[in-house]
XYZ file of C-alpha atoms in Angstrom:
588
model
C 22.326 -75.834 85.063
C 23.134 -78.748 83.077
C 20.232 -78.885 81.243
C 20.013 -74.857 80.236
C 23.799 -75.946 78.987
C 22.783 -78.695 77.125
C 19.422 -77.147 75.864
C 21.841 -73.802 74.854
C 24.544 -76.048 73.546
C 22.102 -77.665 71.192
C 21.177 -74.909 69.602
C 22.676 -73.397 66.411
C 24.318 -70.068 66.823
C 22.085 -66.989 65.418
C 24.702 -65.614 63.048
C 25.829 -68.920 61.914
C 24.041 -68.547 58.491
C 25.389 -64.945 58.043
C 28.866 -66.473 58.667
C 28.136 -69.670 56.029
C 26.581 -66.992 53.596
C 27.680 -63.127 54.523
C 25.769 -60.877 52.726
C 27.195 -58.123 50.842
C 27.939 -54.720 52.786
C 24.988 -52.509 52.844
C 25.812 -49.498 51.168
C 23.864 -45.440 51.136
C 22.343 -45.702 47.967
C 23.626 -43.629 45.136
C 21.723 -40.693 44.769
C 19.820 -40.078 41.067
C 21.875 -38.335 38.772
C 21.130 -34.453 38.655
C 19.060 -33.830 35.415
C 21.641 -31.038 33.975
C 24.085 -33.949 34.081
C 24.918 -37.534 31.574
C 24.997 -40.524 33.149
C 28.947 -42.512 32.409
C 29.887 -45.816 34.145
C 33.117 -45.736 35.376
C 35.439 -48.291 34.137
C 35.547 -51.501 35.216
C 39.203 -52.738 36.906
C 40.463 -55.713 38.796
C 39.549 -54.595 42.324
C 36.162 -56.808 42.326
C 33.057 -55.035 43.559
C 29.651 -57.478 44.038
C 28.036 -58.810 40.863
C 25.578 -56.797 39.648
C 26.573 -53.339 40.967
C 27.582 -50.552 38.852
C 28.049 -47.158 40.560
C 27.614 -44.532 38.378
C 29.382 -41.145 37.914
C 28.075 -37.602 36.411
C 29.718 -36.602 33.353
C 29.250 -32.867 31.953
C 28.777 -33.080 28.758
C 28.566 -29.407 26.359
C 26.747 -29.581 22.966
C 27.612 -27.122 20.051
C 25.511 -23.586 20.095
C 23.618 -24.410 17.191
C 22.780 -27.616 14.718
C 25.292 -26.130 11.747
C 27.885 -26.193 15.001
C 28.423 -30.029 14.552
C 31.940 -30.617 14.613
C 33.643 -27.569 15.158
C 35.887 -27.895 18.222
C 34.949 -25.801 21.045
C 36.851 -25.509 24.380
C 34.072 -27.282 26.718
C 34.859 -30.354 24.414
C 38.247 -30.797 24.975
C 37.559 -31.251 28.674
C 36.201 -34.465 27.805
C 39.320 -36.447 26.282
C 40.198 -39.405 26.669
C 42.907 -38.871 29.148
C 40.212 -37.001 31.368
C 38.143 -39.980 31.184
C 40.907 -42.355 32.440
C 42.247 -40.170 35.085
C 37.735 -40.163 36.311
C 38.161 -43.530 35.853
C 40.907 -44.290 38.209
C 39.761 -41.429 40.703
C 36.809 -43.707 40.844
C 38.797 -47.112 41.457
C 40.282 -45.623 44.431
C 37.189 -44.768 46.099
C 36.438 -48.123 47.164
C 35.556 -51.262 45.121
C 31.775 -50.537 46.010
C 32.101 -47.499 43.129
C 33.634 -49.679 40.384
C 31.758 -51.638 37.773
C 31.864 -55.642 36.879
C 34.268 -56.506 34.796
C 35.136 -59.263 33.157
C 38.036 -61.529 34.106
C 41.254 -60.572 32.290
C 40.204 -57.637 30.604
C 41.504 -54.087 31.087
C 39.998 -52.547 28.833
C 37.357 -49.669 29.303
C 33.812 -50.384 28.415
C 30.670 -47.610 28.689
C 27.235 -48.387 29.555
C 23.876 -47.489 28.225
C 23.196 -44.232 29.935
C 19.582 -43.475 31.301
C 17.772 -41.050 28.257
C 15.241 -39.941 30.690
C 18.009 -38.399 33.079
C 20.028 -37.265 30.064
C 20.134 -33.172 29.272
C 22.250 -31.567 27.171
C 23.495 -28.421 27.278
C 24.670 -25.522 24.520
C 27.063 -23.410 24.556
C 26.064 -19.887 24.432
C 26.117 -18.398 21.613
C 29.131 -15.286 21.534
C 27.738 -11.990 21.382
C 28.103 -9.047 19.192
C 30.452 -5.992 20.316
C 28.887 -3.629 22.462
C 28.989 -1.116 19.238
C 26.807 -2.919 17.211
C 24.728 -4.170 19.964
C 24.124 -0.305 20.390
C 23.344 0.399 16.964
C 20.915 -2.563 16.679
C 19.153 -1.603 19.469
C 18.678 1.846 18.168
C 17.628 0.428 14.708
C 14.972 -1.520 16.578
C 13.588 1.001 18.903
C 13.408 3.436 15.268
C 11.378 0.311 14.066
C 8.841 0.137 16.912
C 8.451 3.989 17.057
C 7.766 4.182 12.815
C 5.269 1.081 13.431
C 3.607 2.712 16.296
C 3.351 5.692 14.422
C 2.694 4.591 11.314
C -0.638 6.032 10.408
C -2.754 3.741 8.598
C -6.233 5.275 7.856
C -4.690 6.759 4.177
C -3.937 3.072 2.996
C -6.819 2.333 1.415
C -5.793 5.187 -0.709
C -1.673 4.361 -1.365
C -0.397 2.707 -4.390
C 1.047 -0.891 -4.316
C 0.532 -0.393 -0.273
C 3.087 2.721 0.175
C 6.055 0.670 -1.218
C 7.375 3.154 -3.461
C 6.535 5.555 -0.794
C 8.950 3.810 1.325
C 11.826 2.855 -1.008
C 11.701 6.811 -2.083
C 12.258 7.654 2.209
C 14.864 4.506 2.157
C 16.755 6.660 -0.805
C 16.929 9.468 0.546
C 18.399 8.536 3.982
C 15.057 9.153 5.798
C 14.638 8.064 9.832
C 12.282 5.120 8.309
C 15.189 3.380 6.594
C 16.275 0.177 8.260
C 18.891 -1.967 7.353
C 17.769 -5.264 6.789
C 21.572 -6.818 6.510
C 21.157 -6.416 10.106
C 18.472 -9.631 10.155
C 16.321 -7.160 10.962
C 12.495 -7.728 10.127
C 11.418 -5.258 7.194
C 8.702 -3.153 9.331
C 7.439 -2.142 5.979
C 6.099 -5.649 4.850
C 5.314 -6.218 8.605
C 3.065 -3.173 8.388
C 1.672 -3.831 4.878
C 0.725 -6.635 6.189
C -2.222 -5.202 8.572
C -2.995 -2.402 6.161
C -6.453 -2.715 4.944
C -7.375 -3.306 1.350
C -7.722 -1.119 -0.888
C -11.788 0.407 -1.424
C -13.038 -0.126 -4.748
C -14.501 2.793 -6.870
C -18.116 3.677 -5.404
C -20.560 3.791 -8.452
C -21.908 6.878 -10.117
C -25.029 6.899 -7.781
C -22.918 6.385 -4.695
C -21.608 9.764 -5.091
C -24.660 11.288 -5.699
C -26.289 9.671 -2.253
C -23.825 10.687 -0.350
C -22.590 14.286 -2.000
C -24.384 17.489 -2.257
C -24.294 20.486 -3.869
C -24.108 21.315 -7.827
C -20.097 20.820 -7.260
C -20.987 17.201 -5.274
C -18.256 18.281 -2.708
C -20.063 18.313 0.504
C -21.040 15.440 2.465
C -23.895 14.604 4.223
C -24.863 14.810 7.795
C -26.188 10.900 7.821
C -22.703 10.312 5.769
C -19.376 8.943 6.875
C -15.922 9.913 5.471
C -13.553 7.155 4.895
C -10.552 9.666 5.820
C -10.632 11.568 9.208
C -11.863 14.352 9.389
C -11.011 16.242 12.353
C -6.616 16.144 10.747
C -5.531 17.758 7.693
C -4.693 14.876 5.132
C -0.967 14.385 3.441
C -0.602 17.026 0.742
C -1.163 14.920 -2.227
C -4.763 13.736 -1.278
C -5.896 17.334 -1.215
C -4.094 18.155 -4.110
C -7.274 18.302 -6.984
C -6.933 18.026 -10.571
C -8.601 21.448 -10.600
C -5.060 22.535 -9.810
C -4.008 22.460 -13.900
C -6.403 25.827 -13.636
C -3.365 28.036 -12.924
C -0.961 27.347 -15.526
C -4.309 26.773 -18.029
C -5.466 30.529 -16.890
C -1.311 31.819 -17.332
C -0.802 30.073 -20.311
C -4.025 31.698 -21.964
C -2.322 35.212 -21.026
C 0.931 34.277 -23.086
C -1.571 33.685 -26.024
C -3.229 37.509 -25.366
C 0.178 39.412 -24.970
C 1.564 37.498 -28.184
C -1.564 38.703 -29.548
C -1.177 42.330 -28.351
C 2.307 42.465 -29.492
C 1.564 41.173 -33.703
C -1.760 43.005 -34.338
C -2.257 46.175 -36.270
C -5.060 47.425 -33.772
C -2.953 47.826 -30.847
C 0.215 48.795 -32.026
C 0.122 52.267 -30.428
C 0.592 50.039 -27.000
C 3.777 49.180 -28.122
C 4.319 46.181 -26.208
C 7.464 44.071 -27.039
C 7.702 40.280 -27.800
C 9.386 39.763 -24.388
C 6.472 39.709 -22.377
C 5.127 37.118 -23.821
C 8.322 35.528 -23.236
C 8.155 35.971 -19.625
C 4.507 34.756 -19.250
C 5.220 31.637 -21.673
C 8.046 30.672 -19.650
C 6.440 31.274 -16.146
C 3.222 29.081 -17.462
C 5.859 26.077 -18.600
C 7.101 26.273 -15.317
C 3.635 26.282 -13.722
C 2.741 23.520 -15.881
C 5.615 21.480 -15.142
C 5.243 22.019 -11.582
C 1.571 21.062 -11.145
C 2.148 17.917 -13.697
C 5.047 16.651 -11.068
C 2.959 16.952 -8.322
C 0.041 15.342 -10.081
C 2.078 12.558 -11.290
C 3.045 11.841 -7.627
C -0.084 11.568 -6.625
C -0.706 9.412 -9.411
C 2.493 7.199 -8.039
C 1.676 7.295 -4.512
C -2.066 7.678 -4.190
C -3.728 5.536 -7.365
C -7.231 4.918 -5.636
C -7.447 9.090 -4.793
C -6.984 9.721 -8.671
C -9.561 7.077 -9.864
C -12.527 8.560 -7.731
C -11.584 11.551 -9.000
C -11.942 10.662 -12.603
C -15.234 8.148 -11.762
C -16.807 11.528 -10.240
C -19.510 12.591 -12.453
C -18.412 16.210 -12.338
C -14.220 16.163 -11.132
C -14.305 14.131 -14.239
C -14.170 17.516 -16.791
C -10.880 18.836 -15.234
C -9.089 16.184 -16.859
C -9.475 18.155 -20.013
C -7.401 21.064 -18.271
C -3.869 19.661 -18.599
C -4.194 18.597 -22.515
C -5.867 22.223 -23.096
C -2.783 23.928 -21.046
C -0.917 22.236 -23.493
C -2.381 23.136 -26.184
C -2.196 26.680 -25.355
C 1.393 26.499 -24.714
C 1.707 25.335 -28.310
C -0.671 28.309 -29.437
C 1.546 30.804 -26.877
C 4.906 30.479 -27.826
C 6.805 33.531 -28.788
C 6.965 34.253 -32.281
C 10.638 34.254 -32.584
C 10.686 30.455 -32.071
C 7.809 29.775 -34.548
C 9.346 32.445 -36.909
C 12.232 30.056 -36.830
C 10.986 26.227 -37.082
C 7.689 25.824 -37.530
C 5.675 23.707 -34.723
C 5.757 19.807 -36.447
C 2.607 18.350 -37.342
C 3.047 15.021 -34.932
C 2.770 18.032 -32.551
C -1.124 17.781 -32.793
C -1.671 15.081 -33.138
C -0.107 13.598 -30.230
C -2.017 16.428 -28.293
C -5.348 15.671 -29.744
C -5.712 12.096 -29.255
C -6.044 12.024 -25.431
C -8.277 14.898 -26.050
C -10.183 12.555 -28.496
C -10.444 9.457 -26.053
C -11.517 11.222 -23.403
C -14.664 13.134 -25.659
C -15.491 9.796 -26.629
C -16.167 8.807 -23.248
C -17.391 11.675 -21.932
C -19.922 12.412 -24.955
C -20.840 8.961 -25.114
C -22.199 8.651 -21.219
C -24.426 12.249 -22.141
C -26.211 10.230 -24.769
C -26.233 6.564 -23.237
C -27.979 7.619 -20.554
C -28.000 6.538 -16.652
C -26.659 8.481 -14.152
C -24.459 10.304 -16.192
C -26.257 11.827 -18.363
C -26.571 15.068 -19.633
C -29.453 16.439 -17.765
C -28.229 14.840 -14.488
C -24.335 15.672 -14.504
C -24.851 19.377 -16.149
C -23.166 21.542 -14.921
C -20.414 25.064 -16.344
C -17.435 22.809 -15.891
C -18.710 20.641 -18.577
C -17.453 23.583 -21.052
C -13.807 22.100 -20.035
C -14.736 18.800 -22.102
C -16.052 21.138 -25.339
C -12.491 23.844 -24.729
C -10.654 21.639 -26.010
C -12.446 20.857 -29.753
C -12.353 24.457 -30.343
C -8.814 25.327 -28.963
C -6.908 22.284 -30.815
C -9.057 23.681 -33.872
C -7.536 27.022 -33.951
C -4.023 25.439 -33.548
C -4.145 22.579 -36.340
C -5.501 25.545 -38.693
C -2.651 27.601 -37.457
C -0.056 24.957 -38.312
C -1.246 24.374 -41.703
C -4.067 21.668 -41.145
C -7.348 21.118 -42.596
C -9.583 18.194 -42.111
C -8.683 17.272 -38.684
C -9.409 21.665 -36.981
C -12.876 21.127 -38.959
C -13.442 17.542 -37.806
C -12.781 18.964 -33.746
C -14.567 22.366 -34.340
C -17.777 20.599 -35.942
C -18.123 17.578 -33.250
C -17.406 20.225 -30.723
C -19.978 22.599 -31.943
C -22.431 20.518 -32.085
C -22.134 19.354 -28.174
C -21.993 23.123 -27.024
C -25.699 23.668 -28.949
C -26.931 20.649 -26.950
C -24.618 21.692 -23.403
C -25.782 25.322 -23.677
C -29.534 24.631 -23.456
C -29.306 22.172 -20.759
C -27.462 24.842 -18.639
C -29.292 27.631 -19.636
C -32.629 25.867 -18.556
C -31.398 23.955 -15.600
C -33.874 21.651 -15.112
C -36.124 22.193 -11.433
C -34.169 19.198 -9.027
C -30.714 20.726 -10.081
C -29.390 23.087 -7.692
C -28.224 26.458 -7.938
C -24.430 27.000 -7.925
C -23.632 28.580 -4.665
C -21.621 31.787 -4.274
C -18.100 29.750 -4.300
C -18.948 28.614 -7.811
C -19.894 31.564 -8.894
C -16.468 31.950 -11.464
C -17.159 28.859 -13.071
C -20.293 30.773 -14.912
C -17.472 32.444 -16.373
C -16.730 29.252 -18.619
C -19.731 30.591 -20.519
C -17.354 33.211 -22.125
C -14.388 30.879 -23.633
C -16.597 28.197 -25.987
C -17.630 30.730 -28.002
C -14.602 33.141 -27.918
C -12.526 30.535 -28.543
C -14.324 28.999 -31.517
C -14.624 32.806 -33.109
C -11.078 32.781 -33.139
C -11.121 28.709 -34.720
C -13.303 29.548 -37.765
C -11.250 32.475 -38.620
C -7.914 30.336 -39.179
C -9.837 27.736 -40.656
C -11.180 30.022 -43.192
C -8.364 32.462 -43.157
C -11.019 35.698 -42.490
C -13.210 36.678 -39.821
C -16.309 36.538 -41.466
C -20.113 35.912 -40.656
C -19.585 33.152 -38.357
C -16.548 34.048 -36.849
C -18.724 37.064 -36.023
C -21.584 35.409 -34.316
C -19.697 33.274 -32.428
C -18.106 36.839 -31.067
C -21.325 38.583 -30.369
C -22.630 35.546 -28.451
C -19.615 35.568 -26.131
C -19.660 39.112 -25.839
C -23.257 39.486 -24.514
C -22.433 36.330 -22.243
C -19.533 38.636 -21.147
C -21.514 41.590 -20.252
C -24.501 39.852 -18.750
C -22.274 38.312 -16.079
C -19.870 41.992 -15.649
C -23.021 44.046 -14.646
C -24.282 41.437 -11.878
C -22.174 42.858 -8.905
C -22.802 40.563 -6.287
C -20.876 37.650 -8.604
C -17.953 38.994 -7.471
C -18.341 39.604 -3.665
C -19.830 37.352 -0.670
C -17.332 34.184 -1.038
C -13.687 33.122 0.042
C -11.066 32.296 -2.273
C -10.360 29.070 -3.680
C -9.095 27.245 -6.933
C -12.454 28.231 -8.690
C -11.559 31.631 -9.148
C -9.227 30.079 -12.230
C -12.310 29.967 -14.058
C -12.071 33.680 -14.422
C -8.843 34.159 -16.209
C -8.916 32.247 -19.071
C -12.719 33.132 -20.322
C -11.302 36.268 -20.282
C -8.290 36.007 -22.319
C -9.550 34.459 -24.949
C -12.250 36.765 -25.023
C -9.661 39.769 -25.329
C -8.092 37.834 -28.049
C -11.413 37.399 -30.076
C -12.119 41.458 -29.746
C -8.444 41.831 -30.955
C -8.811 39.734 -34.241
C -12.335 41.068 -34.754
C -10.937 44.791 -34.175
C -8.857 43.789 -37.171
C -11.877 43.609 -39.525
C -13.624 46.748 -37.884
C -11.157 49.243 -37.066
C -12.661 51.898 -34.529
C -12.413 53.717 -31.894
C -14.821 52.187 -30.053
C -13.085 48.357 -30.986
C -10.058 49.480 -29.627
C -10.953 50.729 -26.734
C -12.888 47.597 -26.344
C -9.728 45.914 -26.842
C -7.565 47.649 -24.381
C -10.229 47.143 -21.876
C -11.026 43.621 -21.780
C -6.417 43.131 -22.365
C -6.465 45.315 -19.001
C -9.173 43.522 -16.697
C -7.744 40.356 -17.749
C -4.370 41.006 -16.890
C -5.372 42.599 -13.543
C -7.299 39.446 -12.702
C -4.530 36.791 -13.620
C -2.206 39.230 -11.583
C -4.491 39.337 -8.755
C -5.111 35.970 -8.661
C -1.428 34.739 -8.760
C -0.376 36.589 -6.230
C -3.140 35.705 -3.794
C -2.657 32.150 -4.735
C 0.940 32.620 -4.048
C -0.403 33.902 -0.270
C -2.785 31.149 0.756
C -0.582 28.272 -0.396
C 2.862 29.150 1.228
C 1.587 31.590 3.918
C -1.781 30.867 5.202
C -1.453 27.489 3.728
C -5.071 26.838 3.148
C -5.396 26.532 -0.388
C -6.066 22.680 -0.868
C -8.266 21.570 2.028
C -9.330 17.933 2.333
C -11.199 17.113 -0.935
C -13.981 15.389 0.731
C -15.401 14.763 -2.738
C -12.969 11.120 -2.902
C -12.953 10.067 0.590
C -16.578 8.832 0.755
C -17.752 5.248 1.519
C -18.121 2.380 -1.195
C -21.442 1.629 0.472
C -23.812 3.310 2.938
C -23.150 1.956 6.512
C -26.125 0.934 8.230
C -26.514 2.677 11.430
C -25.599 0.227 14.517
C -30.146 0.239 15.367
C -30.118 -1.086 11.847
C -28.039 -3.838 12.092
C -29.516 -4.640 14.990
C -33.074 -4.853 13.715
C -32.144 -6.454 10.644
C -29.619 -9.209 12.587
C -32.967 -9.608 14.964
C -35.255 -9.912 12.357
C -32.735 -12.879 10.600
C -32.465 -14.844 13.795
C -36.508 -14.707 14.085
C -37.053 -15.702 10.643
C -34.341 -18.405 10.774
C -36.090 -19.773 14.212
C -39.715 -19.389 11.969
C-alpha cells in the first residue's frame, strides 16, 4: 500500500501542464464566407479574444447597375452607413470575445482588414425596366423585324441599286410595315440584311449572251443554261418592265403627227377633221410618255444592274433610241395652235439630238469595229430604231427653220440604212429566222424610208425626185408585207406588236404629202386607206394592251434576256473531273 502511495505520490499530475499552460478554448471553426458575400472584420474592442484570431463577418455589399452608375446614390447603399457598421460591430462584441478581433491596447477606434479577393463577388443592381407600354411596343417592333428579315427575299439583290437602300428609305417614308424605329436602340434590319446580300454580278460580255441566248430576239435561254433569277415566281414589276415599253407612247405619239396631218392638208379636207383630235391624241401620248419614263426611271433608281444588261445586250440595245424618237415626235405632233403661237426654240433640237448623236456613235461605231457586235452578227429589224431617229430629227430641224444640222442627220443616217438594208435583206445562212412573235418588227421596214420621204421634202421645201423614191420604196415594202396573210395570225400578243403602229403612220403621212404633188383619185383614196388601217391598229392595240396589263396581267413576263449568268457554271461531273484531275497532277 505504501509503496503504490509513494510510487503514485511521486508522480506529476496528468493535467498539471494544461493547468501551468491552458490552452485556448477550442472553438467550431468559422465556416468560409458564402461567395455572393464580402468578407468585413468586425471591430476590434476591449473584451480581449486570443492573439491571432479574427472572426470574420459577411457584409452585403450592392454595386451600381452599370459603370456610368458610379456615384449615384442608390437605396442598397445606404444600408451600408456607418451607423450600420457600428451597430454589426457591437452585435458582434456581444457574441462572445471568441468573434472579436485583436486590438490594440488603448485604442477604440475601428480598423478594417484586407478582405479575401478570391471570396469577394459583387453584385448589381438590376437595372429598372421600361413600362409595360413600351415594353409592348418594342416587342412588336422586334417580332416586325424578325418576320421582314425572314422574309426578306434576297435572290433580286444582285440586281438592286446601292443594295435596296433607297428602296427602303422610300417604304420608311411612306409609313410602310418595314419601317423600324431605330431611336428605340433597335438594330437597323436593313444594314443587318445588306449585310448578307450578295454582290452585285458584273455585266456578262457580248459573247456571254450569245452562249447562253437563242433566238434572232436572244430572249430564250438554253436548256444546259441557268437563270440567275428564279424561275418558277413572277419577278417584282420593275425587272420585267423592258425598255421596249417606250413602243406605246412612240406608236401614239406618231398618230398625233398623222391626224395633225389630216387636219392641215389640201388632199383630205373633204374629211373634215378638226384640230382637236390631234389634241386629244397629243395629250394622251404626253401622258403615256410620262408614265412609261417614271416607271423606267424607277427601275433605273432601284434596279441599276437590270438596266445595264439591258443596254450591253447586243440587240435590247436599239430600244434605247425609242424614248428620244417619242420625243421627237411629240415635238413634230403638237397641235398647230401652239406652234401657230410661239414657235418651237431652236435649243429644242438640239438638246434632243445629242443623246441621239452619242448613242449613233456608239452604236455605228461597234457595226464597223468589228467583234461580236458587228453588223452581220447583231442584224436584226430593230436595228431600224438606231437609223429612226437621223431621219425623224431631220424632218423636225428643217421644220423649225434649220439647215446644216437636218442634212448632217439625214445624210449619216442614209448612208447606214443602204448598208443595214442589205444585211437584212440577205440574212446571212447561221442567222435565224424571226419567229412568228417577231413577226411586227418586219414592219420597221416601212418607217426609214417613209420617214426620210417626208425629211427631204422640208429640207428642200418640195417633194421632188427623191422625196419620191424614198416613197415608192416604202410603199412596195408596205404592200409586200400586207398581202402575206399568215404575218398577222398564229402568235400571242405582246409588246412587239408596237412595231406595227408607227411604220404605219408615218407611212400615211408620206402618201398625204405626196398626194399633195399628185392630186387623184386614186392618191386619196390611198390616203384615206392607209389614215384608216392605222388608226384601227393603234386603237386595237391600246385597248388590248389596256386588257392584258390591268386584267389578265400578263403583259411584262420575266425578261429572261438580263437574268443570265456572268459565266457558264460547270456542271457538278465537271468540277469533279477537273478538281480530280488537279489533285492527280499536283500528286504527279
Amino acid at each position: 500500500m505504501d509503496a503504490k502511495s509513494s510510487k503514485s505520490g511521486a508522480l506529476p499530475p496528468r493535467n498539471a501542464e494544461a493547468v501551468a499552460h491552458p490552452k485556448p478554448p477550442v472553438h467550431p471553426p468559422v465556416p468560409p464566407p458564402r461567395r455572393s458575400e464580402v468578407v468585413l472584420p468586425p471591430l476590434e474592442t476591449q473584451l480581449h479574444p486570443p492573439a491571432g484570431l479574427r472572426a470574420v463577418q459577411p457584409v452585403s455589399i450592392s454595386l451600381p447597375a452599370s459603370p456610368g452608375s458610379f456615384g449615384v446614390p442608390t437605396p442598397t447603399a445606404a444600408a451600408a452607413d456607418s451607423a450600420d457598421l457600428w451597430r454589426q460591430a457591437m452585435a458582434n462584441a456581444a457574441r462572445g470575445p471568441h468573434r472579436l478581433a485583436a486590438q490594440d491596447t488603448g485604442s477604440n477606434s475601428v480598423r478594417f482588414t484586407q478582405p479575401d479577393r478570391e471570396a469577394m463577388m459583387f453584385r448589381s443592381q438590376p437595372i429598372p425596366g421600361p413600362p409595360p407600354a413600351r415594353l409592348a411596343s418594342r416587342a412588336g417592333r422586334s417580332r416586325s423585324r424578325a418576320a421582314v428579315a425572314m422574309n426578306w427575299d434576297r435572290r433580286y439583290d444582285s440586281f438592286k441599286t446601292w443594295s435596296g437602300k433607297l428602296e427602303r428609305q422610300i417604304t420608311h417614308l411612306t409609313g410602310g410595315p418595314d419601317s423600324f424605329d431605330d431611336d428605340e436602340g433597335g438594330e437597323d434590319v436593313g444594314d443587318v440584311i445588306g449585310s448578307h446580300r450578295t454582290s452585285a454580278t458584273s455585266v456578262p460580255e457580248v459573247d456571254r449572251f450569245y452562249a447562253a441566248l437563242e433566238g434572232p430576239e436572244l430572249d430564250q435561254l438554253k436548256p444546259s443554261e441557268d437563270l440567275v433569277l428564279p424561275s418558277d415566281t413572277t419577278w417584282p414589276f420593275l425587272l420585267r418592265f423592258p425598255i421596249s415599253a417606250f413602243g406605246i407612247p412612240m406608236g401614239v405619239s406618231s398618230q398625233a403627227i398623222l391626224w395633225k396631218v389630216i387636219a392641215l392638208s389640201v388632199p383630205t379636207t373633204f374629211l373634215h377633221v378638226t384640230s382637236k383630235v390631234n389634241l386629244v391624241l397629243w395629250c394622251v401620248s404626253v401622258a403615256l410618255m410620262l408614265a412609261v419614263s417614271a416607271t423606267y426611271a424607277c427601275k433605273v433608281a432601284l434596279y441599276f444592274e437590270a438596266v445595264r444588261r439591258e443596254y450591253y445586250h447586243p440587240i435590247r440595245v436599239n430600244f434605247f433610241f425609242a424614248p428620244w424618237v417619242t420625243c421627237l415626235y411629240l415635238a413634230i405632233g403638237v397641235p398647230h395652235a401652239v406652234t401657230r403661237a410661239t414657235r418651237l426654240p431652236h435649243w429644242l433640237w438640239f438638246l434632243l439630238m445629242a443623246p441621239l448623236l452619242c448613242l449613233a456613235l456608239k452604236i455605228y461605231g461597234q457595226w464597223m469595229s468589228g467583234g461580236q457586235r458587228r453588223l452581220s452578227k447583231v442584224a436584226n429589224p430593230s436595228n431600224h430604231l438606231s437609223l429612226l431617229g437621223n431621219f425623224v430629227g431631220a424632218q423636225l430641224g428643217a421644220t423649225m427653220g434649220l439647215r446644216e444640222g437636218p442634212l448632217f442627220f439625214f445624210a449619216v443616217g442614209l448612208a447606214h440604212y443602204i448598208v443595214m438594208f442589205v444585211t437584212l435583206y440577205q440574212r446571212l445562212p447561221t442567222n435565224e429566222t424571226l419567229p412568228k412573235e417577231l413577226h411586227p418588227v418586219f414592219f420597221l421596214f416601212v418607217a426609214a424610208p417613209s420617214v426620210s420621204s417626208v425629211a427631204w421634202s422640208k429640207i428642200t421645201g418640195e417633194f421632188g425626185h427623191a422625196s419620191k423614191v424614198a416613197f415608192f420604196v416604202g410603199m412596195f415594202l408596205y404592200a409586200s408585207l400586207g398581202v402575206r396573210i399568215n404575218f398577222f395570225r398564229g402568235f400571242r400578243f405582246s409588246l412587239a406588236w408596237w412595231a406595227y403602229t408607227s411604220p404605219m403612220a408615218s407611212a400615211a403621212a408620206a402618201a398625204i404629202r405626196y398626194s399633195t404633188e399628185v392630186d387623184n383619185a386614186f392618191t386619196k383614196a390611198l390616203c384615206v386607206a392607209l389614215s384608216a388601217v392605222a388608226t384601227l391598229t393603234v386603237a386595237a392595240l391600246l385597248a388590248t394592251t389596256v386588257v392584258h396589263a390591268f386584267v389578265l396581267r400578263n403583259l411584262f413576263p420575266n425578261d429572261i434576256c438580263i437574268a443570265i449568268t456572268e459565266r457558264k457554271v460547270k456542271p457538278i461531273m465537271e468540277m469533279q473531273e477537273s478538281h480530280g484531275n488537279d489533285i492527280e497532277a499536283t500528286a504527279a
